[in-house]
PDB file of C-alpha atoms in Angstrom:
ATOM      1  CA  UNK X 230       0.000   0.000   0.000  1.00 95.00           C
ATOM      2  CA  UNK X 231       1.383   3.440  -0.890  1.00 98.00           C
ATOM      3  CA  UNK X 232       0.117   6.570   0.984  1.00 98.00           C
ATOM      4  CA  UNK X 233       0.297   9.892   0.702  1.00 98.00           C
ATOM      5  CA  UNK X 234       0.139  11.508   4.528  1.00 98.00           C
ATOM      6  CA  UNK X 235      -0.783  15.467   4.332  1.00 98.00           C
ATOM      7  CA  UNK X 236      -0.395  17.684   7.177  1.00 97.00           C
ATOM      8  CA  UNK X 237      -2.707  20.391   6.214  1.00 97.00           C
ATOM      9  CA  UNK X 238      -1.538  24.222   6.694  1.00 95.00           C
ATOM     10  CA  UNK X 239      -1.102  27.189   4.848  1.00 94.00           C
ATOM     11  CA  UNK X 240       2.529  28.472   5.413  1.00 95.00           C
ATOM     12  CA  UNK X 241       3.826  24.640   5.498  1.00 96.00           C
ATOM     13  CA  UNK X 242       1.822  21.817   4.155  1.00 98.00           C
ATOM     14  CA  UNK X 243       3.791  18.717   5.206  1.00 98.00           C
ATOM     15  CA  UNK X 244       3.503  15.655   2.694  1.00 98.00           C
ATOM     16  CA  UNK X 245       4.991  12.304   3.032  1.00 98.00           C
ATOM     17  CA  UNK X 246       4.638   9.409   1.015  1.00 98.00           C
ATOM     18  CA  UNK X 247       5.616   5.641   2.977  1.00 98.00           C
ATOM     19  CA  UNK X 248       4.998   2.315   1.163  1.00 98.00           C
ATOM     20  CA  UNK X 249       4.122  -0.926   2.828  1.00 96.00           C
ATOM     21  CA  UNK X 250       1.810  -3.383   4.978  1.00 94.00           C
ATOM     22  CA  UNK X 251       0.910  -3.555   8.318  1.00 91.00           C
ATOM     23  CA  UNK X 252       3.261  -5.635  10.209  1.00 89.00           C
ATOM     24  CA  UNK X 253       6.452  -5.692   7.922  1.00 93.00           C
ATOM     25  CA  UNK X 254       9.033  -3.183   7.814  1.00 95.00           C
ATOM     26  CA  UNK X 255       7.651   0.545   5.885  1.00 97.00           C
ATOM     27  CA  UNK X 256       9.608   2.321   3.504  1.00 98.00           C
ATOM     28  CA  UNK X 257       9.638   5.727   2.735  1.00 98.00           C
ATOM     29  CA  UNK X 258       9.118   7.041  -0.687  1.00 98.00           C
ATOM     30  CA  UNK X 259       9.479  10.998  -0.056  1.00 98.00           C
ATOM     31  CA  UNK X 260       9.192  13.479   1.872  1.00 98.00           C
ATOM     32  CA  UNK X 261       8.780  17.445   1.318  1.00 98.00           C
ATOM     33  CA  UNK X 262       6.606  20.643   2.726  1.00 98.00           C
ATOM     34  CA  UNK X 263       4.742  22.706   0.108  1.00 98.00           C
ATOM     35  CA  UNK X 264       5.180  26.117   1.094  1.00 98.00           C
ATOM     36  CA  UNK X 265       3.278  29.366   0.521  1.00 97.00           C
ATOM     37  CA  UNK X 266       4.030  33.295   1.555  1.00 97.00           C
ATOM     38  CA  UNK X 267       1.838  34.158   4.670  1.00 94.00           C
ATOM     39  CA  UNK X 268       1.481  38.025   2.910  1.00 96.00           C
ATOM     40  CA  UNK X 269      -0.150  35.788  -0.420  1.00 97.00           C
ATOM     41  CA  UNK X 270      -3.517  36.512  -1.248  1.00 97.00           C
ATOM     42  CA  UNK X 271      -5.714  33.392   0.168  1.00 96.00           C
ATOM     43  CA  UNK X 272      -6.673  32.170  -3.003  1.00 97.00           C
ATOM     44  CA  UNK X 273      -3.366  32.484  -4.275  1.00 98.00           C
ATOM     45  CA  UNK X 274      -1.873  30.518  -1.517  1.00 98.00           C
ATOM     46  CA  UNK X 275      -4.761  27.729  -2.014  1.00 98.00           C
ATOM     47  CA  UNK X 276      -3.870  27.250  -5.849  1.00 98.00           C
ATOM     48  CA  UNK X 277      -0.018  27.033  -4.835  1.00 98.00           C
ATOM     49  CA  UNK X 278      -1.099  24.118  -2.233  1.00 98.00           C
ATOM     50  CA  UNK X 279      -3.380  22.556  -5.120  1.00 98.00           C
ATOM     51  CA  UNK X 280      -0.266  22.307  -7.811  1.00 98.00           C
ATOM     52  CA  UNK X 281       2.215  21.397  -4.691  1.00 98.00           C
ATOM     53  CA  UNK X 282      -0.332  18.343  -4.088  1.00 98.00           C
ATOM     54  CA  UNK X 283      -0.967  17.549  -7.424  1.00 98.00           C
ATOM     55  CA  UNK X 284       2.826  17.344  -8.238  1.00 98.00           C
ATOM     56  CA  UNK X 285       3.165  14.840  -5.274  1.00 98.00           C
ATOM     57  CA  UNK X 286       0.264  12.667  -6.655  1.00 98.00           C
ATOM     58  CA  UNK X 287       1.601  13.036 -10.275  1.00 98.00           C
ATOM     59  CA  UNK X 288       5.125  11.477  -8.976  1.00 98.00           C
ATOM     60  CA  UNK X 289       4.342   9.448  -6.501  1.00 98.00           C
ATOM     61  CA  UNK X 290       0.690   8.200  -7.338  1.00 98.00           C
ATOM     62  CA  UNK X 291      -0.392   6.788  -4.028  1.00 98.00           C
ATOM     63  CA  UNK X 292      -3.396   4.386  -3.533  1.00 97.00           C
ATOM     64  CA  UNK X 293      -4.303   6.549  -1.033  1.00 97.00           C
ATOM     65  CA  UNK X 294      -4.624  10.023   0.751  1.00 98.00           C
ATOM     66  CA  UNK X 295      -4.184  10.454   4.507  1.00 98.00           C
ATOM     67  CA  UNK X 296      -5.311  13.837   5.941  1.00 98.00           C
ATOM     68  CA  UNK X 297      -4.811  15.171   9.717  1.00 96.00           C
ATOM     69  CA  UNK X 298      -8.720  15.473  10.830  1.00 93.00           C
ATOM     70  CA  UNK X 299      -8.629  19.510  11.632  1.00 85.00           C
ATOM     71  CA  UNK X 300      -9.986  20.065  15.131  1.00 75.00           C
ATOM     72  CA  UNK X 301     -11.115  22.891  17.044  1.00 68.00           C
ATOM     73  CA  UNK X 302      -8.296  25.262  18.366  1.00 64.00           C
ATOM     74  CA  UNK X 303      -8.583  28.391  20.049  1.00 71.00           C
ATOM     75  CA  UNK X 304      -6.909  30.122  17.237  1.00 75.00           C
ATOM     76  CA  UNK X 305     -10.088  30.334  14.667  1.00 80.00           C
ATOM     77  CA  UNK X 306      -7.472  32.370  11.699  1.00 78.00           C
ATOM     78  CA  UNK X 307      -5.538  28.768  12.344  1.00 81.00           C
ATOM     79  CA  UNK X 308      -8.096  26.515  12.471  1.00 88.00           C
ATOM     80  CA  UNK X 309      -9.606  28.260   9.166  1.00 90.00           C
ATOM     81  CA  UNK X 310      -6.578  27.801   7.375  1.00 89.00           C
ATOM     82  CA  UNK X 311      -5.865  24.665   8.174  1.00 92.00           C
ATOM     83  CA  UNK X 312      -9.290  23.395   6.878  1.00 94.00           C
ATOM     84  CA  UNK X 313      -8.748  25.202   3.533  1.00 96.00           C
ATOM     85  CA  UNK X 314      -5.438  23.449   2.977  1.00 96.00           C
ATOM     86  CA  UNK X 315      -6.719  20.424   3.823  1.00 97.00           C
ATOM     87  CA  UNK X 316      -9.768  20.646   2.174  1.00 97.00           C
ATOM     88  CA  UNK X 317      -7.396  21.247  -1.076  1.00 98.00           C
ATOM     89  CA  UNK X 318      -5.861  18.067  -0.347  1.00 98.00           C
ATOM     90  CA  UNK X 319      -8.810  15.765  -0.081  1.00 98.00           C
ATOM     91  CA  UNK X 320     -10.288  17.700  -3.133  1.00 98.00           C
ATOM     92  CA  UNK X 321      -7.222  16.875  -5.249  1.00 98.00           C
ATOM     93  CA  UNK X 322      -7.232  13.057  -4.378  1.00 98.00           C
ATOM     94  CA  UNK X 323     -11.046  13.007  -4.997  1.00 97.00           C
ATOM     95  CA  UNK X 324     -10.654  14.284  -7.938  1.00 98.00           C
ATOM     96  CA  UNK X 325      -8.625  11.364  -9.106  1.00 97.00           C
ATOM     97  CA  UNK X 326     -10.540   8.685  -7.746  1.00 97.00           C
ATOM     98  CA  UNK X 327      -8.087   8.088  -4.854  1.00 97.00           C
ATOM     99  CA  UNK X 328      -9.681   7.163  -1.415  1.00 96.00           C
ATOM    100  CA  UNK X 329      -9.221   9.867   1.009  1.00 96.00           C
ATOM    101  CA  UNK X 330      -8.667   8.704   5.379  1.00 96.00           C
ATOM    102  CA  UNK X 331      -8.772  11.432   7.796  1.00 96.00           C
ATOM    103  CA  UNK X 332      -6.926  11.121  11.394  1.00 96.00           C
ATOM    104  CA  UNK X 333      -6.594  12.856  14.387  1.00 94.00           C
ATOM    105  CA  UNK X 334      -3.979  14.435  15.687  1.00 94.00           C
ATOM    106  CA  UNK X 335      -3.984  11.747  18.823  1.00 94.00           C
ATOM    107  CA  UNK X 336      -5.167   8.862  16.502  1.00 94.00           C
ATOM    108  CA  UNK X 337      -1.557   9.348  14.621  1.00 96.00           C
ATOM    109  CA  UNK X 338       0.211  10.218  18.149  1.00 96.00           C
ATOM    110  CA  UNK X 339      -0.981   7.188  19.477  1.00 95.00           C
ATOM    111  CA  UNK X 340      -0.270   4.831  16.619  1.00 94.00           C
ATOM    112  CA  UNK X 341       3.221   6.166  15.914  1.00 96.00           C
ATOM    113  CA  UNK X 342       4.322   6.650  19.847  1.00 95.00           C
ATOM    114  CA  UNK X 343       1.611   4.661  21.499  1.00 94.00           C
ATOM    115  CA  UNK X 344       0.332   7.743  23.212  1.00 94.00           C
ATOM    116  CA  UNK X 345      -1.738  10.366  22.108  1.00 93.00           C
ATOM    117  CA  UNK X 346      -0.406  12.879  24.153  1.00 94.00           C
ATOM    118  CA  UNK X 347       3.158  12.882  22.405  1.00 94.00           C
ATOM    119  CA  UNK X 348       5.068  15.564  21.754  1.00 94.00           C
ATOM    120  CA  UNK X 349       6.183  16.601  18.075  1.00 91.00           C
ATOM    121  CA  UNK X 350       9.406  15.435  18.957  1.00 93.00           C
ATOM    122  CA  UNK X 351       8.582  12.453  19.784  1.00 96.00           C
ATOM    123  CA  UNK X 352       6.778  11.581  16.880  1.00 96.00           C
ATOM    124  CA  UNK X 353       9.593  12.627  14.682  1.00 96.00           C
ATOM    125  CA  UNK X 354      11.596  10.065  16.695  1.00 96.00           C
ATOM    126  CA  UNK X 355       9.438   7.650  16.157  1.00 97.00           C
ATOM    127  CA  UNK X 356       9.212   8.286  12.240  1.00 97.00           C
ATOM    128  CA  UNK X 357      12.992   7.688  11.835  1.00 97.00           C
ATOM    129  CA  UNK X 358      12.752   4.991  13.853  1.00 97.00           C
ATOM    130  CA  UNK X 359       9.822   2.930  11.537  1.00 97.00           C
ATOM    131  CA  UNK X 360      11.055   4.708   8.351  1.00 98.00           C
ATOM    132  CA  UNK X 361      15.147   3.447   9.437  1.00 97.00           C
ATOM    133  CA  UNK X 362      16.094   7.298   8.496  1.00 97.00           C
ATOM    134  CA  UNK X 363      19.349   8.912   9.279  1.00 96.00           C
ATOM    135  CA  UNK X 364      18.045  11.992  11.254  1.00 94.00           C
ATOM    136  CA  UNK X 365      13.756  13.543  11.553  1.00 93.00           C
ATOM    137  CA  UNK X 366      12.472  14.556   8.573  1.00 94.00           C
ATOM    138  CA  UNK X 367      12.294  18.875   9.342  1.00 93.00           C
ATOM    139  CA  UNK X 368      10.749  20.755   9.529  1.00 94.00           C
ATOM    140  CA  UNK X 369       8.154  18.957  12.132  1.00 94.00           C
ATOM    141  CA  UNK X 370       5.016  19.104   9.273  1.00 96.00           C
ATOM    142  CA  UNK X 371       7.146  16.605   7.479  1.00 97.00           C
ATOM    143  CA  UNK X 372       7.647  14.483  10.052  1.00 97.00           C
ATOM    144  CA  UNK X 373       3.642  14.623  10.753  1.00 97.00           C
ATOM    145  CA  UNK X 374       2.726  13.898   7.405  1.00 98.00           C
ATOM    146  CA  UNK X 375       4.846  10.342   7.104  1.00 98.00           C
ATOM    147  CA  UNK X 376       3.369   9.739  10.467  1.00 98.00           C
ATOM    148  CA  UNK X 377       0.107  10.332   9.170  1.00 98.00           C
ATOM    149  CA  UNK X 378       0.505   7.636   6.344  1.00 98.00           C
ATOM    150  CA  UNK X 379       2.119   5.459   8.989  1.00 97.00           C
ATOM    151  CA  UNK X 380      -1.210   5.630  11.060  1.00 97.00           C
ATOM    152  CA  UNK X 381      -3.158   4.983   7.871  1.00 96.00           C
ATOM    153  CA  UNK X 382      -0.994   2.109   6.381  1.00 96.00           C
ATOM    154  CA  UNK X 383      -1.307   0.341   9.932  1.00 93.00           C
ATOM    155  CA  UNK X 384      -4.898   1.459  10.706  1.00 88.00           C
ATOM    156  CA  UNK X 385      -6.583   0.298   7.218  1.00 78.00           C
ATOM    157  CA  UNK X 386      -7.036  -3.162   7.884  1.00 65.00           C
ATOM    158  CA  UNK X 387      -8.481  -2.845  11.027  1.00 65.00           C
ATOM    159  CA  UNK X 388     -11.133   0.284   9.482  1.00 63.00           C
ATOM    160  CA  UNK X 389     -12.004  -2.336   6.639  1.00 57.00           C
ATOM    161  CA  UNK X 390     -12.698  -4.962   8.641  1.00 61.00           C
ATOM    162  CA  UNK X 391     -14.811  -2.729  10.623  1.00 58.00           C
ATOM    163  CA  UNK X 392     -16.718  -1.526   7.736  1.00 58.00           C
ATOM    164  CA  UNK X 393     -17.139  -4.454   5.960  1.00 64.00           C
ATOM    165  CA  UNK X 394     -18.803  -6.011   9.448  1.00 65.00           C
ATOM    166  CA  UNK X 395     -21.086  -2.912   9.466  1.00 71.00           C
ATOM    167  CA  UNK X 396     -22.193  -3.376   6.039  1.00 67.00           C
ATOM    168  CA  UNK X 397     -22.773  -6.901   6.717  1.00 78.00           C
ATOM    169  CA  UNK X 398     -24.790  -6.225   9.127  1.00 77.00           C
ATOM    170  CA  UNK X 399     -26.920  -3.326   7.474  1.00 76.00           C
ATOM    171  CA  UNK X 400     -27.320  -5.891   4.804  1.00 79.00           C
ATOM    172  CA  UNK X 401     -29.017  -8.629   7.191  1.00 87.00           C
ATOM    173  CA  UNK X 402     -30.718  -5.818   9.500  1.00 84.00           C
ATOM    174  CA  UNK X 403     -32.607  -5.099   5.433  1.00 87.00           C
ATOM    175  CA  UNK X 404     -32.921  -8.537   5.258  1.00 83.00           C
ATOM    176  CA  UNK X 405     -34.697  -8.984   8.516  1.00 86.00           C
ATOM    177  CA  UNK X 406     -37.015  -6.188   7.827  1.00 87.00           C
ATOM    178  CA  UNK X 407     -38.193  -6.952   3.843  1.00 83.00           C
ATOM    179  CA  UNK X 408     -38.800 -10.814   5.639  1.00 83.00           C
ATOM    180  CA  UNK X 409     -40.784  -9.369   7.933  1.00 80.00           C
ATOM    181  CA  UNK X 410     -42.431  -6.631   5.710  1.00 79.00           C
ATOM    182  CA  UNK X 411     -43.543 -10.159   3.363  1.00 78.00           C
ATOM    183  CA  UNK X 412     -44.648 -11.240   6.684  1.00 76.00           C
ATOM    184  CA  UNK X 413     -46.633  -8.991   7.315  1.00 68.00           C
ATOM    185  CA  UNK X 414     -48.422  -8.736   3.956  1.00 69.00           C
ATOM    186  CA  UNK X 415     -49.214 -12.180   3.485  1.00 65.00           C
ATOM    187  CA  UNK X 416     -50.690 -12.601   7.039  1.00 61.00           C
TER     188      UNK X 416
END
């Protein structure tokens, strides 16, 4: 499985691509930050993320796209701009056809440092450590995003499993009630 991880922001949007399975060694493919000038006009700075993105999809043409969930922050200008960056992201993959996974900031904490309370540092730790780097990707959005397709490479088979089990049982819960509907009518 290859994954493109994308740590949404405006200034620095970290993207990481790893390749692998979940339990065998992960390798990673690249690594970069797409970065825009904080005195850009908005939309300006939202087209520059969209061709940064694309270009990482054009080389690197992952089978998926992991995105850090945004979440509420006391900082609203922060919290706005991180949702239009990532919002570019998932719009680029969807535009290709390529499934799109969204994480939290704890759910990648925890499966990359078994705690969701880590610090950045220790998830950039952590990252060389899986990845078998030389030193942490920097700056720290890099880092984030290979954790983020890290989380997602070793969190998939668990989600599908989970989602084929609630379609399964959707599909007998219909089941139940057209038998019963048929029931009902013939009686």
């Amino acid at each position: 499985m290859r994954v493109l991880g994308v740590d949404p922001g405006l200034t620095r949007c970290g993207v990481g691509v790893v390749e692998g399975v979940a339990g065998r060694p992960l390798t990673m493919r690249g690594v970069g930050v797409v970065r825009t000038p904080a005195d850009a006009e908005l939309g300006h700075r939202l087209v520059a993320i969209e061709q940064g993105i694309e270009s990482w999809l054009d080389e690197h043409r992952p089978e998926f796209v992991a995105v850090e969930r945004v979440f509420s922050q006391h900082n609203v200008r922060t919290v706005m701009g991180t949702a239009q960056a990532s919002a570019v992201a998932m719009l680029c993959a969807s535009r290709r056809g390529i499934p799109v996974a969204l994480h939290t900031p704890s759910e990648v904490k925890a499966a990359v440092t078994g705690s969701g309370r880590a610090e950045k540092a220790q998830v950039g730790v952590m990252v060389t450590r899986l990845l078998r780097l030389d030193a942490p990707p920097r700056p720290a959005d890099a880092a984030d995003a290979l954790a983020l397709a890290i989380c997602h490479i070793w969190r998939a088979p668990a989600q599908n499993r989970l989602q084929q089990a609630q379609a399964q049982a959707h599909a007998q819960a219909r089941a139940l009630r057209a038998q019963s509907a048929t029931k009902g009518r013939t009686a």
